[in-house]
Short mmCIF file of C-alpha atoms in Angstrom, two decimals:
data_model
loop_
_atom_site.label_atom_id
_atom_site.label_comp_id
_atom_site.label_asym_id
_atom_site.label_seq_id
_atom_site.Cartn_x
_atom_site.Cartn_y
_atom_site.Cartn_z
CA UNK A 1 -0.57 60.29 109.20
CA UNK A 2 -3.76 61.65 111.34
CA UNK A 3 -7.09 60.01 109.80
CA UNK A 4 -10.45 60.02 109.94
CA UNK A 5 -10.47 57.35 112.22
CA UNK A 6 -9.09 59.08 115.28
CA UNK A 7 -11.95 61.46 115.31
CA UNK A 8 -14.09 58.16 115.50
CA UNK A 9 -11.57 56.85 118.00
CA UNK A 10 -12.17 60.01 119.87
CA UNK A 11 -15.83 60.37 120.02
CA UNK A 12 -16.35 56.86 121.16
CA UNK A 13 -14.25 57.30 124.48
CA UNK A 14 -16.10 60.19 124.73
CA UNK A 15 -19.65 58.56 124.63
CA UNK A 16 -17.83 55.63 126.72
CA UNK A 17 -17.21 57.84 129.05
CA UNK A 18 -20.49 59.46 129.64
CA UNK A 19 -22.07 55.46 129.90
CA UNK A 20 -19.55 54.43 132.51
CA UNK A 21 -20.48 57.70 134.42
CA UNK A 22 -24.11 57.25 133.73
CA UNK A 23 -24.22 54.13 135.70
CA UNK A 24 -22.50 55.70 138.88
CA UNK A 25 -24.92 58.46 138.95
CA UNK A 26 -27.09 57.13 141.60
CA UNK A 27 -28.97 60.39 141.24
CA UNK A 28 -30.62 59.29 137.99
CA UNK A 29 -33.56 56.72 138.42
CA UNK A 30 -33.27 55.87 134.65
CA UNK A 31 -29.49 55.44 134.93
CA UNK A 32 -28.85 51.80 133.34
CA UNK A 33 -30.97 53.07 130.15
CA UNK A 34 -28.76 55.99 129.59
CA UNK A 35 -25.71 53.74 130.72
CA UNK A 36 -27.11 51.40 127.70
CA UNK A 37 -27.92 53.97 125.63
CA UNK A 38 -24.39 56.30 125.45
CA UNK A 39 -22.92 52.72 125.53
CA UNK A 40 -24.18 51.81 121.94
CA UNK A 41 -23.76 54.89 120.65
CA UNK A 42 -19.84 54.98 121.73
CA UNK A 43 -20.04 51.25 120.26
CA UNK A 44 -21.26 52.59 116.72
CA UNK A 45 -17.68 54.77 116.80
CA UNK A 46 -15.42 52.37 118.44
CA UNK A 47 -16.61 48.80 116.34
CA UNK A 48 -18.53 49.72 113.88
CA UNK A 49 -16.42 48.78 110.80
CA UNK A 50 -16.19 45.13 112.64
CA UNK A 51 -20.13 45.38 113.19
CA UNK A 52 -21.44 45.44 109.60
CA UNK A 53 -24.48 46.84 108.47
CA UNK A 54 -26.68 44.41 110.04
CA UNK A 55 -25.03 44.95 113.29
CA UNK A 56 -24.82 48.95 113.16
CA UNK A 57 -28.83 48.56 111.81
CA UNK A 58 -29.62 46.56 114.80
CA UNK A 59 -27.73 48.65 117.26
CA UNK A 60 -29.63 51.74 115.98
CA UNK A 61 -32.90 49.87 116.79
CA UNK A 62 -31.88 49.05 120.06
CA UNK A 63 -31.28 52.81 120.86
CA UNK A 64 -34.33 53.99 119.09
CA UNK A 65 -36.36 51.14 121.45
CA UNK A 66 -34.56 53.03 124.52
CA UNK A 67 -35.41 56.13 123.87
CA UNK A 68 -38.93 55.57 122.42
CA UNK A 69 -39.94 53.98 125.79
CA UNK A 70 -38.85 56.95 127.69
CA UNK A 71 -35.94 55.57 129.11
CA UNK A 72 -33.46 58.07 129.09
CA UNK A 73 -33.38 60.31 132.41
CA UNK A 74 -31.82 62.88 134.08
CA UNK A 75 -29.62 63.47 137.26
CA UNK A 76 -29.04 65.92 139.42
CA UNK A 77 -25.76 67.83 137.78
CA UNK A 78 -22.81 68.98 140.29
CA UNK A 79 -22.78 72.04 142.11
CA UNK A 80 -25.67 74.20 142.51
CA UNK A 81 -26.76 77.21 140.19
CA UNK A 82 -25.78 79.82 142.76
CA UNK A 83 -22.19 77.95 142.79
CA UNK A 84 -22.56 77.96 138.48
CA UNK A 85 -23.41 81.54 138.53
CA UNK A 86 -20.84 82.57 141.30
CA UNK A 87 -17.97 80.82 138.96
CA UNK A 88 -19.34 82.44 135.76
CA UNK A 89 -19.15 86.14 137.27
CA UNK A 90 -15.49 85.13 139.21
CA UNK A 91 -13.77 84.37 135.35
CA UNK A 92 -16.08 86.42 133.49
CA UNK A 93 -15.06 87.15 129.61
CA UNK A 94 -12.31 84.67 130.36
CA UNK A 95 -14.78 81.93 129.95
CA UNK A 96 -15.07 82.63 126.16
CA UNK A 97 -11.14 81.57 125.89
CA UNK A 98 -11.45 77.49 125.36
CA UNK A 99 -14.45 78.46 122.98
CA UNK A 100 -12.25 80.34 120.84
CA UNK A 101 -9.59 78.10 121.04
CA UNK A 102 -11.74 75.76 118.79
CA UNK A 103 -11.95 77.86 115.79
CA UNK A 104 -8.86 78.85 115.97
CA UNK A 105 -7.54 75.55 115.51
CA UNK A 106 -10.07 74.67 112.81
CA UNK A 107 -8.43 77.71 110.71
CA UNK A 108 -4.95 76.49 111.39
CA UNK A 109 -5.29 72.95 110.57
CA UNK A 110 -7.49 73.68 107.52
CA UNK A 111 -5.11 76.08 106.35
CA UNK A 112 -1.87 75.23 107.56
CA UNK A 113 -1.66 71.74 108.88
CA UNK A 114 -2.75 70.00 105.93
CA UNK A 115 -0.20 70.95 104.01
CA UNK A 116 2.34 70.08 106.76
CA UNK A 117 4.57 66.70 106.03
CA UNK A 118 6.67 64.63 108.45
CA UNK A 119 8.65 62.00 106.98
CA UNK A 120 7.30 62.68 103.62
CA UNK A 121 3.52 61.90 105.08
CA UNK A 122 1.11 64.36 105.14
CA UNK A 123 0.16 65.30 108.67
CA UNK A 124 -3.54 65.22 108.46
CA UNK A 125 -5.88 63.08 105.76
CA UNK A 126 -6.09 65.48 102.88
CA UNK A 127 -9.95 65.04 102.48
CA UNK A 128 -10.66 65.10 106.09
CA UNK A 129 -8.54 68.05 107.22
CA UNK A 130 -11.46 69.92 108.66
CA UNK A 131 -13.22 67.48 110.85
CA UNK A 132 -10.11 66.40 112.01
CA UNK A 133 -8.74 69.58 113.11
CA UNK A 134 -12.42 70.07 114.58
CA UNK A 135 -11.58 67.08 116.69
CA UNK A 136 -8.13 68.41 117.65
CA UNK A 137 -9.62 71.69 118.45
CA UNK A 138 -12.14 70.53 120.83
CA UNK A 139 -9.02 68.33 122.64
CA UNK A 140 -6.94 71.31 123.16
CA UNK A 141 -10.41 73.94 124.27
CA UNK A 142 -10.63 70.70 126.92
CA UNK A 143 -6.89 71.11 127.71
CA UNK A 144 -7.15 74.83 128.00
CA UNK A 145 -10.35 75.15 130.35
CA UNK A 146 -8.92 72.80 132.37
CA UNK A 147 -5.56 75.07 132.89
CA UNK A 148 -7.46 78.24 133.07
CA UNK A 149 -10.26 77.34 135.68
CA UNK A 150 -8.35 74.95 137.45
CA UNK A 151 -11.26 72.45 137.56
CA UNK A 152 -11.10 68.73 138.75
CA UNK A 153 -10.04 66.68 135.27
CA UNK A 154 -13.37 64.68 135.45
CA UNK A 155 -15.35 67.81 135.16
CA UNK A 156 -15.49 68.02 131.14
CA UNK A 157 -16.77 64.71 131.04
CA UNK A 158 -19.52 65.45 133.75
CA UNK A 159 -20.49 68.35 132.00
CA UNK A 160 -20.93 66.97 128.65
CA UNK A 161 -22.82 63.92 130.17
CA UNK A 162 -25.35 66.31 131.86
CA UNK A 163 -25.45 68.60 128.54
CA UNK A 164 -25.94 64.95 126.33
CA UNK A 165 -28.82 64.10 129.13
CA UNK A 166 -30.63 67.42 129.08
CA UNK A 167 -30.94 66.93 124.91
CA UNK A 168 -31.45 63.11 125.26
CA UNK A 169 -31.80 61.26 121.55
CA UNK A 170 -32.24 64.66 119.87
CA UNK A 171 -28.83 65.13 120.23
CA UNK A 172 -28.21 62.07 117.60
CA UNK A 173 -31.24 63.11 115.09
CA UNK A 174 -28.55 65.20 112.65
CA UNK A 175 -26.21 62.02 112.25
CA UNK A 176 -29.16 59.56 111.76
CA UNK A 177 -30.83 61.75 109.46
CA UNK A 178 -27.67 62.07 107.31
CA UNK A 179 -27.19 58.61 106.74
CA UNK A 180 -30.99 58.15 105.66
CA UNK A 181 -30.11 60.60 102.93
CA UNK A 182 -27.40 58.77 101.86
CA UNK A 183 -29.56 55.69 101.84
CA UNK A 184 -32.42 57.50 99.82
CA UNK A 185 -29.75 58.70 97.41
CA UNK A 186 -28.21 55.02 96.92
CA UNK A 187 -32.01 53.79 96.39
CA UNK A 188 -32.88 56.04 93.92
CA UNK A 189 -35.58 57.89 95.46
CA UNK A 190 -34.45 61.30 93.49
CA UNK A 191 -35.18 59.52 90.15
CA UNK A 192 -38.88 58.67 91.52
CA UNK A 193 -39.23 62.31 93.13
CA UNK A 194 -38.38 63.43 89.15
CA UNK A 195 -40.94 61.25 87.89
CA UNK A 196 -43.66 61.85 89.80
CA UNK A 197 -43.02 65.83 89.54
CA UNK A 198 -42.83 65.53 86.35
CA UNK A 199 -46.40 63.58 86.22
CA UNK A 200 -48.32 66.19 88.20
CA UNK A 201 -46.49 69.31 87.16
CA UNK A 202 -45.51 70.62 83.82
CA UNK A 203 -41.89 71.40 83.84
CA UNK A 204 -42.03 73.52 80.64
CA UNK A 205 -40.55 76.69 82.08
CA UNK A 206 -37.75 77.72 84.10
CA UNK A 207 -40.36 79.53 86.85
CA UNK A 208 -42.37 75.98 87.18
CA UNK A 209 -38.90 74.04 87.48
CA UNK A 210 -37.33 77.04 90.09
CA UNK A 211 -39.94 76.45 92.22
CA UNK A 212 -40.50 73.03 92.31
CA UNK A 213 -36.75 72.63 92.91
CA UNK A 214 -36.86 75.25 95.89
CA UNK A 215 -39.91 74.00 97.51
CA UNK A 216 -38.93 70.44 97.07
CA UNK A 217 -35.67 71.15 98.77
CA UNK A 218 -37.78 72.78 102.02
CA UNK A 219 -40.31 69.97 102.05
CA UNK A 220 -37.77 67.32 101.86
CA UNK A 221 -35.52 69.20 104.69
CA UNK A 222 -38.70 69.53 106.78
CA UNK A 223 -39.29 66.18 106.20
CA UNK A 224 -35.86 64.31 106.69
CA UNK A 225 -34.59 67.19 109.03
CA UNK A 226 -31.25 67.86 107.24
CA UNK A 227 -30.80 69.81 104.00
CA UNK A 228 -27.45 67.92 103.20
CA UNK A 229 -29.86 64.41 103.07
CA UNK A 230 -32.98 66.53 101.03
CA UNK A 231 -29.80 67.87 98.65
CA UNK A 232 -29.16 64.76 96.68
CA UNK A 233 -32.67 63.36 96.34
CA UNK A 234 -34.06 66.65 94.59
CA UNK A 235 -30.64 67.93 92.88
CA UNK A 236 -30.97 64.25 91.52
CA UNK A 237 -34.62 64.42 90.50
CA UNK A 238 -35.49 68.06 89.61
CA UNK A 239 -32.54 70.28 89.61
CA UNK A 240 -30.07 68.12 87.64
CA UNK A 241 -31.97 67.12 85.04
CA UNK A 242 -34.24 69.81 84.58
CA UNK A 243 -32.74 73.10 85.27
CA UNK A 244 -29.15 72.10 84.90
CA UNK A 245 -29.70 70.11 81.66
CA UNK A 246 -32.81 70.56 79.97
CA UNK A 247 -32.91 74.77 80.82
CA UNK A 248 -28.86 75.20 80.84
CA UNK A 249 -29.03 76.76 84.28
CA UNK A 250 -25.78 77.37 86.01
CA UNK A 251 -24.81 74.93 88.08
CA UNK A 252 -23.17 76.87 90.68
CA UNK A 253 -25.97 78.78 91.62
CA UNK A 254 -28.34 76.33 91.00
CA UNK A 255 -26.93 73.89 93.78
CA UNK A 256 -26.07 76.61 96.18
CA UNK A 257 -29.40 78.43 96.11
CA UNK A 258 -31.11 75.24 96.36
CA UNK A 259 -28.69 74.49 99.53
CA UNK A 260 -30.27 77.96 101.13
CA UNK A 261 -33.68 76.86 99.83
CA UNK A 262 -33.24 73.69 102.12
CA UNK A 263 -31.79 75.70 105.06
CA UNK A 264 -35.20 77.40 105.13
CA UNK A 265 -36.83 74.18 105.78
CA UNK A 266 -33.94 73.45 108.19
CA UNK A 267 -35.93 76.73 110.38
CA UNK A 268 -39.24 75.05 110.17
CA UNK A 269 -38.90 71.52 111.23
CA UNK A 270 -38.60 70.20 114.73
CA UNK A 271 -35.92 66.82 113.17
CA UNK A 272 -33.60 69.59 112.46
CA UNK A 273 -33.26 68.85 116.12
CA UNK A 274 -29.41 70.36 116.55
CA UNK A 275 -30.89 73.73 115.53
CA UNK A 276 -34.60 73.75 117.00
CA UNK A 277 -35.12 71.14 119.70
CA UNK A 278 -31.58 71.21 121.37
CA UNK A 279 -31.74 75.01 121.91
CA UNK A 280 -35.02 74.96 123.49
CA UNK A 281 -33.78 72.28 125.90
CA UNK A 282 -30.49 73.66 126.88
CA UNK A 283 -32.55 76.84 127.32
CA UNK A 284 -35.14 74.69 129.35
CA UNK A 285 -37.79 76.25 127.52
CA UNK A 286 -41.81 75.12 128.19
CA UNK A 287 -42.88 75.30 124.42
CA UNK A 288 -40.25 73.09 122.79
CA UNK A 289 -41.38 74.37 119.69
CA UNK A 290 -40.71 77.88 120.67
CA UNK A 291 -37.69 78.05 118.42
CA UNK A 292 -39.49 76.99 115.39
CA UNK A 293 -42.55 79.40 115.94
CA UNK A 294 -39.92 82.15 115.78
CA UNK A 295 -38.14 81.21 112.94
CA UNK A 296 -41.23 80.67 110.43
CA UNK A 297 -41.33 84.39 110.11
CA UNK A 298 -38.06 84.46 108.48
CA UNK A 299 -37.78 81.31 106.62
CA UNK A 300 -40.90 81.86 104.66
CA UNK A 301 -40.04 85.20 102.63
CA UNK A 302 -36.50 83.53 102.43
CA UNK A 303 -37.83 80.89 100.55
CA UNK A 304 -39.78 82.99 98.27
CA UNK A 305 -36.60 85.31 97.84
CA UNK A 306 -34.58 82.05 97.19
CA UNK A 307 -36.55 81.61 94.29
CA UNK A 308 -36.50 85.12 92.70
CA UNK A 309 -32.43 84.62 92.95
CA UNK A 310 -32.47 81.69 91.57
CA UNK A 311 -34.80 82.66 88.59
CA UNK A 312 -32.98 85.84 87.74
CA UNK A 313 -29.22 84.22 88.21
CA UNK A 314 -29.54 80.81 87.35
CA UNK A 315 -30.40 81.82 83.30
CA UNK A 316 -28.33 84.66 82.94
#
């Protein structure tokens, strides 16, 4: 059976390769800092279970220290922009083939392969079939690209390192913030939020509860950078005790539209690095917050629409 450990092992080996390639990149004046940063991140995947909570905490603090002192740098990528442009013109739309391999593999793996058994044992760990399929799709996409484009075998790792060096620490932020959300949930932050809300705002009607829940989801997402991290906090504090238990709201509607409200916050925060900071870094925009500025006029009315929909649909 292929388990989630396969994904961790694959990710750890990839980031370990980034660390080695960074150490060999003499064009990067901060190459040893990059080596340490990506090496520590690789260690978290390869030996996180053995390090324990304290060891992983120290590891994260060391990574934060490296990025906090501006330790990450960028080397000169292999190949000139002109050569890259010529290669793109040569291959044209065929460049999309490796990219399409990934969603195709995820679809097949989730719908078909998770039901396949070998020797009486399932091929994939059932609860992790989608994530395992995604990792498998990435491997198949790399193999497809190497065969199709006839590039050196280290080319995918070099390009991956170049992209991660361009994005820097922001590429790790979603994972860190998701972990923070789990910590908040275990610490009972949701109950504290609920107590504060009921003290400050009279929750004596559907409309007030809907507004507090949706606005709270957006606000906590802005603070934490991840709607999935904000969801357990606000649902435990407001959504479940008030909208669902007290006022009898439809749980499916409350939770679904609550997540959509959180996504509105995602559009408005730099902490949602994978959506807002990474694209600006990859496009080398001068204004790192240009993506957020463009999204706010959409996010604000969408949040209001979510509140109206929840009020109408959850209490029919």
